[in-house]
Amino acid sequence: MPEATAHAQGHHPALAHQFESLEQQREASTLGMWVFLGTEILFFGGAFAAYSIYRTWYPEAFAAGSRSLDITLGAVNTAILITSSLTMALAVHAAQTGRRKALLALLVATMALGAAFLGIKAVEYAQKFAEHHVPGTSFHFEEAALEAHAQIFFSLYFVLTGLHALHMIIGLGIMTWMLWWSWNGTITPEYASPIEISGLYWHFVDIVWIFLFPLLYLIGRHGP
Amino acid sequence: MSQHIVPPRVYYTVFAMLMLGTAITVGVSFLDLGAFNAIAALTIAVFKAALVVLFFMHVKYSTRLTWVVVTGSVFWLAILLSLTFSDYLTRSWRTYG
């Protein structure tokens, strides 16, 4: 019946042929995004498992490595990402209620916060190079006895934060795309799901950082 | 069933709780709680993640099918972690025994 109605009134331009209604299309895209995020959860889960095992094996070196990280920059970046999740959530609301100017402004704000996060991350990476805390032939750690195992800590630090940063960069690409679709009128209150599922991705990347921040920067402030 | 539009008030409340959680987790990390430092940090992180999933990601308002996929993903993560840890973290036991 909804199909017959849709055909009688003509298709919504955003409705793909395989779906009966925009509602069904929206639920399918949400479900598809969550299936993808399920694979992402397991992808990062493997990396977190590796971190947890090595941290259990070498607690002294991991605590010392953790203490060498800049807790202020880590906390500021956490606040920046949480704020970007707020602007993203508000962008979804603006898309659903058809407030185009607010949508554009909130997407730009989300991208600016994402870029600020990556900028601070770049400052931290530069510090690691200056301190010779980048794993490799020139690696040096202040506590000589812990050097070999500290190098494992920093390897995991760069893998985890590097994969996270890569996801942030991809997120900025998706946001650029969504900015274009919001600008050219593709996004309407009836067809807000591209903004919604891009938001799901953005929030997922935020959640990864919510776990990375305490695991890398905080646990070990009072290590053995 | 039409889409659920979450009012911005909910987003602002969740944002405030996430910021509060961040402040608490940083504060707690400077206290010496022994093994409880890790437990406290991870508990707060799980709480923050749950807030993001339920409200920012709209799972609270989503269909049963979405719920199944989300809880299924977390369940598979639990399998990954528990089976991996049950091997690696028990390997040293015999040397103490």
Short mmCIF file of C-alpha atoms in Angstrom, two decimals:
data_model
loop_
_atom_site.label_atom_id
_atom_site.label_comp_id
_atom_site.label_asym_id
_atom_site.label_seq_id
_atom_site.Cartn_x
_atom_site.Cartn_y
_atom_site.Cartn_z
CA MET A 1 0.00 0.00 0.00
CA PRO A 2 2.70 2.60 0.83
CA GLU A 3 4.35 1.58 -2.45
CA ALA A 4 1.21 2.22 -4.44
CA THR A 5 0.83 5.61 -2.78
CA ALA A 6 4.47 6.51 -3.48
CA HIS A 7 4.08 5.58 -7.14
CA ALA A 8 0.80 7.43 -7.47
CA GLN A 9 2.35 10.60 -6.04
CA GLY A 10 5.71 10.07 -7.78
CA HIS A 11 8.92 8.98 -6.11
CA HIS A 12 10.77 11.18 -3.70
CA PRO A 13 13.98 11.96 -5.65
CA ALA A 14 16.10 10.44 -2.87
CA LEU A 15 14.14 7.15 -2.70
CA ALA A 16 16.05 4.27 -4.28
CA HIS A 17 14.00 1.73 -6.28
CA GLN A 18 14.62 -1.24 -3.99
CA PHE A 19 12.91 0.44 -1.04
CA GLU A 20 9.20 0.81 -0.42
CA SER A 21 9.47 4.05 1.50
CA LEU A 22 11.97 6.60 2.74
CA GLU A 23 11.39 5.23 6.22
CA GLN A 24 12.42 1.72 5.17
CA GLN A 25 15.42 3.18 3.31
CA ARG A 26 16.44 5.14 6.42
CA GLU A 27 16.25 2.07 8.65
CA ALA A 28 18.23 -0.01 6.15
CA SER A 29 21.02 2.58 5.98
CA THR A 30 21.15 2.85 9.79
CA LEU A 31 21.34 -0.93 10.08
CA GLY A 32 24.03 -1.13 7.39
CA MET A 33 26.12 1.49 9.18
CA TRP A 34 25.84 -0.40 12.47
CA VAL A 35 26.96 -3.64 10.81
CA PHE A 36 30.00 -1.76 9.51
CA LEU A 37 30.62 -0.29 12.97
CA GLY A 38 30.42 -3.84 14.34
CA THR A 39 33.43 -4.73 12.19
CA GLU A 40 35.14 -1.56 13.37
CA ILE A 41 34.52 -2.45 17.02
CA LEU A 42 36.26 -5.80 16.46
CA PHE A 43 39.05 -4.16 14.44
CA PHE A 44 39.91 -1.76 17.27
CA GLY A 45 39.10 -4.51 19.78
CA GLY A 46 42.04 -6.56 18.52
CA ALA A 47 44.39 -3.60 18.96
CA PHE A 48 43.03 -2.93 22.46
CA ALA A 49 43.53 -6.61 23.33
CA ALA A 50 47.18 -6.41 22.23
CA TYR A 51 47.64 -3.29 24.36
CA SER A 52 46.05 -4.93 27.42
CA ILE A 53 48.18 -8.08 27.16
CA TYR A 54 51.48 -6.19 26.84
CA ARG A 55 50.49 -3.82 29.61
CA THR A 56 49.82 -6.80 31.89
CA TRP A 57 53.16 -8.34 30.96
CA TYR A 58 55.25 -5.15 31.30
CA PRO A 59 53.43 -2.93 33.82
CA GLU A 60 56.50 -0.89 34.87
CA ALA A 61 57.49 0.09 31.34
CA PHE A 62 53.88 0.86 30.38
CA ALA A 63 53.36 3.03 33.46
CA ALA A 64 56.61 4.91 32.75
CA GLY A 65 55.66 5.35 29.09
CA SER A 66 52.18 6.56 30.08
CA ARG A 67 53.64 9.10 32.51
CA SER A 68 55.78 10.56 29.71
CA LEU A 69 52.67 11.51 27.71
CA ASP A 70 51.24 15.03 28.04
CA ILE A 71 48.06 14.60 30.11
CA THR A 72 46.95 18.20 29.44
CA LEU A 73 47.05 17.80 25.66
CA GLY A 74 45.28 14.44 25.99
CA ALA A 75 42.52 15.92 28.17
CA VAL A 76 42.08 18.97 25.92
CA ASN A 77 41.78 16.68 22.90
CA THR A 78 39.17 14.59 24.74
CA ALA A 79 37.13 17.74 25.42
CA ILE A 80 37.51 18.82 21.77
CA LEU A 81 36.24 15.47 20.47
CA ILE A 82 33.29 15.38 22.88
CA THR A 83 32.37 18.92 21.78
CA SER A 84 32.62 17.82 18.13
CA SER A 85 30.22 14.97 18.92
CA LEU A 86 27.80 17.54 20.36
CA THR A 87 27.97 19.71 17.22
CA MET A 88 27.54 16.55 15.12
CA ALA A 89 24.44 15.50 17.09
CA LEU A 90 23.04 19.03 16.74
CA ALA A 91 23.80 18.88 12.99
CA VAL A 92 21.60 15.76 12.75
CA HIS A 93 18.84 17.67 14.54
CA ALA A 94 19.25 20.63 12.16
CA ALA A 95 19.05 18.28 9.15
CA GLN A 96 15.92 16.56 10.51
CA THR A 97 14.19 19.89 11.15
CA GLY A 98 15.27 21.42 7.83
CA ARG A 99 17.38 24.27 9.19
CA ARG A 100 19.92 24.43 6.38
CA LYS A 101 22.05 27.33 7.66
CA ALA A 102 22.36 25.76 11.11
CA LEU A 103 23.23 22.43 9.49
CA LEU A 104 26.02 24.00 7.42
CA ALA A 105 27.39 25.91 10.43
CA LEU A 106 27.33 22.81 12.66
CA LEU A 107 29.08 20.65 10.07
CA VAL A 108 31.79 23.31 9.68
CA ALA A 109 32.12 23.47 13.49
CA THR A 110 32.44 19.67 13.66
CA MET A 111 35.14 19.71 10.99
CA ALA A 112 36.99 22.58 12.68
CA LEU A 113 37.02 20.68 16.00
CA GLY A 114 38.17 17.52 14.22
CA ALA A 115 40.98 19.47 12.56
CA ALA A 116 41.94 21.00 15.94
CA PHE A 117 42.17 17.50 17.41
CA LEU A 118 44.49 16.40 14.60
CA GLY A 119 46.57 19.57 15.03
CA ILE A 120 47.14 18.82 18.73
CA LYS A 121 47.91 15.20 17.83
CA ALA A 122 50.53 16.45 15.36
CA VAL A 123 52.11 18.57 18.13
CA GLU A 124 52.26 15.48 20.35
CA TYR A 125 53.79 13.37 17.58
CA ALA A 126 56.42 16.09 16.99
CA GLN A 127 57.28 15.95 20.72
CA LYS A 128 57.71 12.17 20.47
CA PHE A 129 60.19 12.61 17.62
CA ALA A 130 62.08 15.26 19.59
CA GLU A 131 62.22 12.99 22.66
CA HIS A 132 63.30 9.94 20.61
CA HIS A 133 60.16 8.14 21.75
CA VAL A 134 59.37 6.93 18.23
CA PRO A 135 60.10 3.19 17.95
CA GLY A 136 63.04 2.43 15.69
CA THR A 137 66.82 2.60 15.61
CA SER A 138 66.99 6.03 17.28
CA PHE A 139 64.58 5.07 20.09
CA HIS A 140 65.76 6.14 23.50
CA PHE A 141 64.01 5.92 26.85
CA GLU A 142 65.14 7.76 29.97
CA GLU A 143 64.93 4.68 32.19
CA ALA A 144 67.44 2.38 30.49
CA ALA A 145 66.23 -0.78 32.24
CA LEU A 146 62.76 -0.28 30.77
CA GLU A 147 63.86 0.77 27.28
CA ALA A 148 63.01 -2.43 25.39
CA HIS A 149 59.54 -2.74 26.85
CA ALA A 150 58.87 1.01 26.69
CA GLN A 151 59.44 0.70 22.96
CA ILE A 152 56.53 -1.77 22.86
CA PHE A 153 54.39 0.78 24.69
CA PHE A 154 55.22 3.47 22.14
CA SER A 155 54.68 1.07 19.23
CA LEU A 156 51.16 0.42 20.51
CA TYR A 157 50.73 4.14 21.21
CA PHE A 158 51.48 4.99 17.59
CA VAL A 159 49.40 2.11 16.16
CA LEU A 160 46.35 2.96 18.29
CA THR A 161 46.49 6.76 17.97
CA GLY A 162 47.58 6.47 14.32
CA LEU A 163 44.61 4.27 13.39
CA HIS A 164 42.37 6.63 15.33
CA ALA A 165 43.83 9.67 13.52
CA LEU A 166 43.34 7.90 10.18
CA HIS A 167 39.67 7.43 11.07
CA MET A 168 39.48 11.15 11.95
CA ILE A 169 40.95 12.09 8.55
CA ILE A 170 38.42 9.82 6.79
CA GLY A 171 35.73 11.43 8.97
CA LEU A 172 36.79 14.89 7.76
CA GLY A 173 36.46 13.60 4.19
CA ILE A 174 32.93 12.32 4.91
CA MET A 175 32.03 15.66 6.53
CA THR A 176 33.28 17.53 3.44
CA TRP A 177 30.98 15.35 1.35
CA MET A 178 28.04 15.99 3.72
CA LEU A 179 28.79 19.72 3.65
CA TRP A 180 28.49 19.61 -0.15
CA TRP A 181 25.21 17.66 0.00
CA SER A 182 23.81 20.06 2.60
CA TRP A 183 24.88 23.02 0.47
CA ASN A 184 23.38 21.76 -2.81
CA GLY A 185 20.05 20.78 -1.26
CA THR A 186 20.38 16.97 -1.43
CA ILE A 187 19.80 16.85 2.33
CA THR A 188 16.18 17.54 3.28
CA PRO A 189 14.14 16.74 6.40
CA GLU A 190 12.81 13.67 4.52
CA TYR A 191 16.31 12.63 3.46
CA ALA A 192 18.48 13.41 6.49
CA SER A 193 19.85 9.88 6.84
CA PRO A 194 23.22 10.62 5.14
CA ILE A 195 23.89 13.12 7.95
CA GLU A 196 22.63 10.61 10.54
CA ILE A 197 24.85 7.73 9.47
CA SER A 198 27.87 10.02 8.97
CA GLY A 199 27.17 11.08 12.54
CA LEU A 200 27.18 7.42 13.65
CA TYR A 201 30.69 7.08 12.20
CA TRP A 202 31.87 10.32 13.83
CA HIS A 203 30.52 9.30 17.26
CA PHE A 204 32.12 5.87 16.94
CA VAL A 205 35.53 7.49 16.39
CA ASP A 206 34.82 9.62 19.47
CA ILE A 207 34.11 6.45 21.49
CA VAL A 208 37.45 4.93 20.43
CA TRP A 209 39.17 8.01 21.86
CA ILE A 210 37.07 7.80 25.04
CA PHE A 211 38.86 4.47 25.67
CA LEU A 212 42.27 5.46 24.29
CA PHE A 213 42.60 8.52 26.54
CA PRO A 214 42.42 6.69 29.91
CA LEU A 215 44.31 3.61 28.66
CA LEU A 216 47.25 5.56 27.23
CA TYR A 217 47.39 8.76 29.28
CA LEU A 218 45.78 8.03 32.66
CA ILE A 219 46.36 4.43 33.71
CA GLY A 220 49.89 4.42 34.99
CA ARG A 221 49.87 7.82 36.68
CA HIS A 222 50.16 5.57 39.72
CA GLY A 223 51.85 2.59 38.18
CA PRO A 224 54.16 0.24 40.01
CA MET B 1 6.82 4.32 12.35
CA SER B 2 8.36 7.72 11.68
CA GLN B 3 11.82 8.87 12.65
CA HIS B 4 12.38 10.02 16.18
CA ILE B 5 13.80 13.52 16.46
CA VAL B 6 15.82 13.80 19.65
CA PRO B 7 15.41 17.25 21.24
CA PRO B 8 18.67 19.28 21.58
CA ARG B 9 18.11 19.49 25.34
CA VAL B 10 19.00 15.76 25.53
CA TYR B 11 22.21 16.37 23.57
CA TYR B 12 23.27 19.23 25.87
CA THR B 13 22.63 17.10 28.97
CA VAL B 14 24.64 14.20 27.57
CA PHE B 15 27.44 16.60 26.58
CA ALA B 16 27.58 17.99 30.13
CA MET B 17 27.75 14.45 31.57
CA LEU B 18 30.53 13.47 29.15
CA MET B 19 32.57 16.52 30.13
CA LEU B 20 31.95 15.79 33.82
CA GLY B 21 33.03 12.17 33.24
CA THR B 22 36.24 13.38 31.59
CA ALA B 23 36.99 15.70 34.52
CA ILE B 24 36.32 12.90 37.03
CA THR B 25 38.49 10.36 35.19
CA VAL B 26 41.41 12.83 35.02
CA GLY B 27 40.98 13.69 38.72
CA VAL B 28 40.76 10.06 39.82
CA SER B 29 43.93 9.19 37.89
CA PHE B 30 45.94 11.42 40.25
CA LEU B 31 44.74 9.50 43.31
CA ASP B 32 46.63 6.34 44.25
CA LEU B 33 43.97 3.62 44.28
CA GLY B 34 46.22 0.70 43.34
CA ALA B 35 44.45 -1.73 41.04
CA PHE B 36 41.28 0.34 41.29
CA ASN B 37 42.81 3.12 39.15
CA ALA B 38 42.39 0.94 36.07
CA ILE B 39 38.94 -0.25 37.13
CA ALA B 40 37.74 3.31 37.81
CA ALA B 41 39.13 4.62 34.50
CA LEU B 42 37.52 1.82 32.48
CA THR B 43 34.20 2.04 34.32
CA ILE B 44 33.96 5.77 33.56
CA ALA B 45 34.97 5.11 29.92
CA VAL B 46 32.26 2.44 29.53
CA PHE B 47 29.71 4.81 31.08
CA LYS B 48 30.71 7.61 28.67
CA ALA B 49 30.63 5.26 25.69
CA ALA B 50 27.15 4.04 26.70
CA LEU B 51 25.90 7.65 26.81
CA VAL B 52 27.27 8.31 23.32
CA VAL B 53 25.78 5.09 21.90
CA LEU B 54 22.34 5.52 23.50
CA PHE B 55 21.77 9.23 22.90
CA PHE B 56 24.21 10.71 20.33
CA MET B 57 23.90 7.57 18.19
CA HIS B 58 20.15 7.28 18.85
CA VAL B 59 20.25 3.59 19.77
CA LYS B 60 17.82 4.26 22.62
CA TYR B 61 15.28 5.29 19.98
CA SER B 62 16.24 2.71 17.34
CA THR B 63 14.50 -0.44 16.11
CA ARG B 64 14.91 -3.84 17.76
CA LEU B 65 17.00 -4.95 14.79
CA THR B 66 19.52 -2.17 15.42
CA TRP B 67 19.62 -3.16 19.10
CA VAL B 68 20.42 -6.74 18.09
CA VAL B 69 23.30 -5.63 15.86
CA VAL B 70 24.72 -3.30 18.53
CA THR B 71 24.52 -5.81 21.39
CA GLY B 72 25.73 -8.55 19.04
CA SER B 73 28.82 -6.46 18.17
CA VAL B 74 29.59 -5.88 21.84
CA PHE B 75 29.03 -9.59 22.55
CA TRP B 76 31.49 -10.56 19.81
CA LEU B 77 33.99 -8.06 21.24
CA ALA B 78 33.53 -9.81 24.61
CA ILE B 79 34.31 -13.17 22.94
CA LEU B 80 37.42 -11.69 21.31
CA LEU B 81 38.70 -10.24 24.58
CA SER B 82 37.78 -13.10 26.91
CA LEU B 83 39.18 -15.91 24.78
CA THR B 84 42.37 -13.96 24.03
CA PHE B 85 42.92 -13.01 27.67
CA SER B 86 42.11 -16.51 28.91
CA ASP B 87 45.12 -17.68 26.91
CA TYR B 88 47.71 -14.90 27.22
CA LEU B 89 47.04 -13.81 30.76
CA THR B 90 47.20 -17.33 32.19
CA ARG B 91 50.43 -18.44 30.49
CA SER B 92 52.62 -17.30 33.35
CA TRP B 93 50.58 -19.13 35.99
CA ARG B 94 52.48 -22.39 35.68
CA THR B 95 55.82 -20.68 36.40
CA TYR B 96 54.50 -19.59 39.79
CA GLY B 97 52.89 -22.95 40.56
#
